[in-house]
Amino acid sequence: MADETSRPRHPVNVAHEAKMAASLQLRVADAVTAFAGSMPFVYVHAVLFAVWMLWLERSPWPTLTLVVSLEAIFLSTFVMIGQNRQAVFQQAKADHDFNEQELELKTNTELTRQIHVLTTELHRRLLAESSPEGGEATTVAQA
């Protein structure tokens, strides 16, 4: 079975990962988004909020509402950052794929034209050999 690193990779994926690795801000945003979108995030929050509401404060609701609202603002910002980066990535991939498809279409068109030229020439030669005048010319030319 082939090693994952030996498989060819899409150039847009390689460029995207290089760009992400180069920026500390993007790495932090990725880490926060990855953690916020996981079940450990849910478990940690459930435990922290339960401890806070049951044992740390007598009336946690005003402060809890403020904390949860601020957290939602920041998490939605990280989600939007991720969506914007994904949109840029998808556009770059779509542009790359379009260019590759156009090149393939151009190559296929040229190959089709060349096949047509070769087929026409082959047909012309076969007709020339099968005709009586063409047969004598071929016999004379071969002699």
mmCIF file of C-alpha atoms in Angstrom:
data_model
loop_
_atom_site.group_PDB
_atom_site.id
_atom_site.type_symbol
_atom_site.label_atom_id
_atom_site.label_comp_id
_atom_site.label_asym_id
_atom_site.label_seq_id
_atom_site.Cartn_x
_atom_site.Cartn_y
_atom_site.Cartn_z
ATOM 1 C CA MET A 1 0.000 0.000 0.000
ATOM 2 C CA ALA A 2 1.383 3.421 -0.967
ATOM 3 C CA ASP A 3 2.499 5.911 1.647
ATOM 4 C CA GLU A 4 0.202 8.967 1.928
ATOM 5 C CA THR A 5 3.150 11.330 1.373
ATOM 6 C CA SER A 6 4.013 9.680 -1.945
ATOM 7 C CA ARG A 7 0.625 10.396 -3.534
ATOM 8 C CA PRO A 8 0.485 13.359 -5.901
ATOM 9 C CA ARG A 9 -1.257 16.353 -4.376
ATOM 10 C CA HIS A 10 -3.267 19.115 -5.946
ATOM 11 C CA PRO A 11 -1.112 22.262 -6.358
ATOM 12 C CA VAL A 12 -3.796 24.453 -4.804
ATOM 13 C CA ASN A 13 -3.821 22.251 -1.677
ATOM 14 C CA VAL A 14 -0.032 22.489 -1.403
ATOM 15 C CA ALA A 15 -0.078 26.292 -1.811
ATOM 16 C CA HIS A 16 -2.949 26.645 0.665
ATOM 17 C CA GLU A 17 -1.188 24.572 3.321
ATOM 18 C CA ALA A 18 2.060 26.491 2.805
ATOM 19 C CA LYS A 19 0.218 29.787 3.242
ATOM 20 C CA MET A 20 -1.511 28.525 6.397
ATOM 21 C CA ALA A 21 1.745 27.282 7.873
ATOM 22 C CA ALA A 22 3.439 30.622 7.185
ATOM 23 C CA SER A 23 0.943 32.699 9.189
ATOM 24 C CA LEU A 24 0.797 32.475 12.975
ATOM 25 C CA GLN A 25 -2.623 34.144 12.976
ATOM 26 C CA LEU A 26 -4.043 31.528 10.610
ATOM 27 C CA ARG A 27 -2.584 28.693 12.679
ATOM 28 C CA VAL A 28 -4.162 30.146 15.842
ATOM 29 C CA ALA A 29 -7.510 30.614 14.067
ATOM 30 C CA ASP A 30 -7.337 27.006 12.825
ATOM 31 C CA ALA A 31 -6.537 25.702 16.288
ATOM 32 C CA VAL A 32 -9.384 27.645 17.925
ATOM 33 C CA THR A 33 -11.850 26.624 15.196
ATOM 34 C CA ALA A 34 -10.782 22.975 15.399
ATOM 35 C CA PHE A 35 -11.198 22.920 19.183
ATOM 36 C CA ALA A 36 -14.481 24.883 19.136
ATOM 37 C CA GLY A 37 -15.916 22.403 16.653
ATOM 38 C CA SER A 38 -15.146 19.356 18.766
ATOM 39 C CA MET A 39 -16.927 17.390 21.463
ATOM 40 C CA PRO A 40 -14.207 18.133 24.074
ATOM 41 C CA PHE A 41 -15.188 21.803 23.688
ATOM 42 C CA VAL A 42 -18.786 20.910 24.552
ATOM 43 C CA TYR A 43 -17.724 18.778 27.524
ATOM 44 C CA VAL A 44 -15.394 21.438 28.946
ATOM 45 C CA HIS A 45 -18.089 24.097 28.667
ATOM 46 C CA ALA A 46 -20.763 21.894 30.209
ATOM 47 C CA VAL A 47 -18.528 21.179 33.205
ATOM 48 C CA LEU A 48 -17.325 24.789 33.606
ATOM 49 C CA PHE A 49 -20.816 26.255 33.386
ATOM 50 C CA ALA A 50 -22.226 23.650 35.769
ATOM 51 C CA VAL A 51 -19.479 24.342 38.328
ATOM 52 C CA TRP A 52 -19.935 28.086 37.926
ATOM 53 C CA MET A 53 -23.727 28.003 38.220
ATOM 54 C CA LEU A 54 -23.910 25.478 41.062
ATOM 55 C CA TRP A 55 -20.932 26.279 43.280
ATOM 56 C CA LEU A 56 -19.125 29.511 42.436
ATOM 57 C CA GLU A 57 -21.832 32.159 42.232
ATOM 58 C CA ARG A 58 -25.140 32.637 43.947
ATOM 59 C CA SER A 59 -26.677 34.499 41.001
ATOM 60 C CA PRO A 60 -24.613 33.565 37.922
ATOM 61 C CA TRP A 61 -27.136 34.615 35.270
ATOM 62 C CA PRO A 62 -26.101 38.228 34.505
ATOM 63 C CA THR A 63 -22.398 37.391 34.333
ATOM 64 C CA LEU A 64 -23.023 34.074 32.611
ATOM 65 C CA THR A 65 -25.108 35.796 29.956
ATOM 66 C CA LEU A 66 -22.324 38.302 29.324
ATOM 67 C CA VAL A 67 -19.634 35.598 29.118
ATOM 68 C CA VAL A 68 -21.656 33.363 26.815
ATOM 69 C CA SER A 69 -22.533 36.309 24.555
ATOM 70 C CA LEU A 70 -18.900 37.387 24.268
ATOM 71 C CA GLU A 71 -17.806 33.833 23.591
ATOM 72 C CA ALA A 72 -20.449 33.497 20.859
ATOM 73 C CA ILE A 73 -19.199 36.705 19.229
ATOM 74 C CA PHE A 74 -15.614 35.467 19.157
ATOM 75 C CA LEU A 75 -16.518 31.958 18.015
ATOM 76 C CA SER A 76 -18.694 33.294 15.194
ATOM 77 C CA THR A 77 -15.761 35.475 14.120
ATOM 78 C CA PHE A 78 -13.503 32.412 13.965
ATOM 79 C CA VAL A 79 -16.147 30.571 11.945
ATOM 80 C CA MET A 80 -16.347 33.483 9.482
ATOM 81 C CA ILE A 81 -12.547 33.571 9.197
ATOM 82 C CA GLY A 82 -12.611 29.881 8.353
ATOM 83 C CA GLN A 83 -15.409 30.360 5.816
ATOM 84 C CA ASN A 84 -13.576 33.242 4.131
ATOM 85 C CA ARG A 85 -10.389 31.212 3.887
ATOM 86 C CA GLN A 86 -12.334 28.245 2.535
ATOM 87 C CA ALA A 87 -13.941 30.471 -0.103
ATOM 88 C CA VAL A 88 -10.520 31.774 -1.193
ATOM 89 C CA PHE A 89 -9.207 28.214 -1.326
ATOM 90 C CA GLN A 90 -12.194 27.008 -3.367
ATOM 91 C CA GLN A 91 -11.804 29.905 -5.813
ATOM 92 C CA ALA A 92 -8.097 29.179 -6.277
ATOM 93 C CA LYS A 93 -8.851 25.492 -6.832
ATOM 94 C CA ALA A 94 -11.645 26.323 -9.293
ATOM 95 C CA ASP A 95 -9.308 28.669 -11.217
ATOM 96 C CA HIS A 96 -6.608 26.005 -11.333
ATOM 97 C CA ASP A 97 -9.057 23.321 -12.445
ATOM 98 C CA PHE A 98 -10.470 25.630 -15.147
ATOM 99 C CA ASN A 99 -6.984 26.320 -16.510
ATOM 100 C CA GLU A 100 -6.151 22.617 -16.522
ATOM 101 C CA GLN A 101 -9.398 21.760 -18.290
ATOM 102 C CA GLU A 102 -8.830 24.449 -20.899
ATOM 103 C CA LEU A 103 -5.337 23.099 -21.559
ATOM 104 C CA GLU A 104 -6.715 19.568 -21.824
ATOM 105 C CA LEU A 105 -9.436 20.748 -24.221
ATOM 106 C CA LYS A 106 -6.857 22.523 -26.378
ATOM 107 C CA THR A 107 -4.650 19.414 -26.414
ATOM 108 C CA ASN A 108 -7.579 17.144 -27.274
ATOM 109 C CA THR A 109 -8.693 19.489 -30.053
ATOM 110 C CA GLU A 110 -5.198 19.508 -31.538
ATOM 111 C CA LEU A 111 -4.973 15.716 -31.304
ATOM 112 C CA THR A 112 -8.355 15.391 -33.019
ATOM 113 C CA ARG A 113 -7.179 17.672 -35.835
ATOM 114 C CA GLN A 114 -3.997 15.664 -36.267
ATOM 115 C CA ILE A 115 -5.954 12.401 -36.333
ATOM 116 C CA HIS A 116 -8.213 13.915 -38.993
ATOM 117 C CA VAL A 117 -5.197 14.947 -41.101
ATOM 118 C CA LEU A 118 -3.629 11.486 -40.749
ATOM 119 C CA THR A 119 -6.916 9.716 -41.509
ATOM 120 C CA THR A 120 -7.486 11.894 -44.579
ATOM 121 C CA GLU A 121 -3.946 11.210 -45.823
ATOM 122 C CA LEU A 122 -4.306 7.471 -45.187
ATOM 123 C CA HIS A 123 -7.631 7.433 -47.005
ATOM 124 C CA ARG A 124 -6.123 9.355 -49.941
ATOM 125 C CA ARG A 125 -3.225 6.896 -50.194
ATOM 126 C CA LEU A 126 -5.512 3.846 -49.976
ATOM 127 C CA LEU A 127 -7.679 5.236 -52.775
ATOM 128 C CA ALA A 128 -4.609 6.009 -54.852
ATOM 129 C CA GLU A 129 -3.305 2.443 -54.446
ATOM 130 C CA SER A 130 -6.645 0.847 -55.301
ATOM 131 C CA SER A 131 -7.162 2.823 -58.513
ATOM 132 C CA PRO A 132 -5.667 1.376 -61.765
ATOM 133 C CA GLU A 133 -3.574 4.477 -62.453
ATOM 134 C CA GLY A 134 -2.449 4.600 -58.835
ATOM 135 C CA GLY A 135 -1.503 0.932 -58.913
ATOM 136 C CA GLU A 136 0.761 1.390 -61.959
ATOM 137 C CA ALA A 137 2.323 4.464 -60.401
ATOM 138 C CA THR A 138 2.961 2.515 -57.247
ATOM 139 C CA THR A 139 4.432 -0.405 -59.213
ATOM 140 C CA VAL A 140 6.664 1.884 -61.260
ATOM 141 C CA ALA A 141 7.724 3.821 -58.203
ATOM 142 C CA GLN A 142 8.584 0.600 -56.361
ATOM 143 C CA ALA A 143 10.568 -0.817 -59.331
#
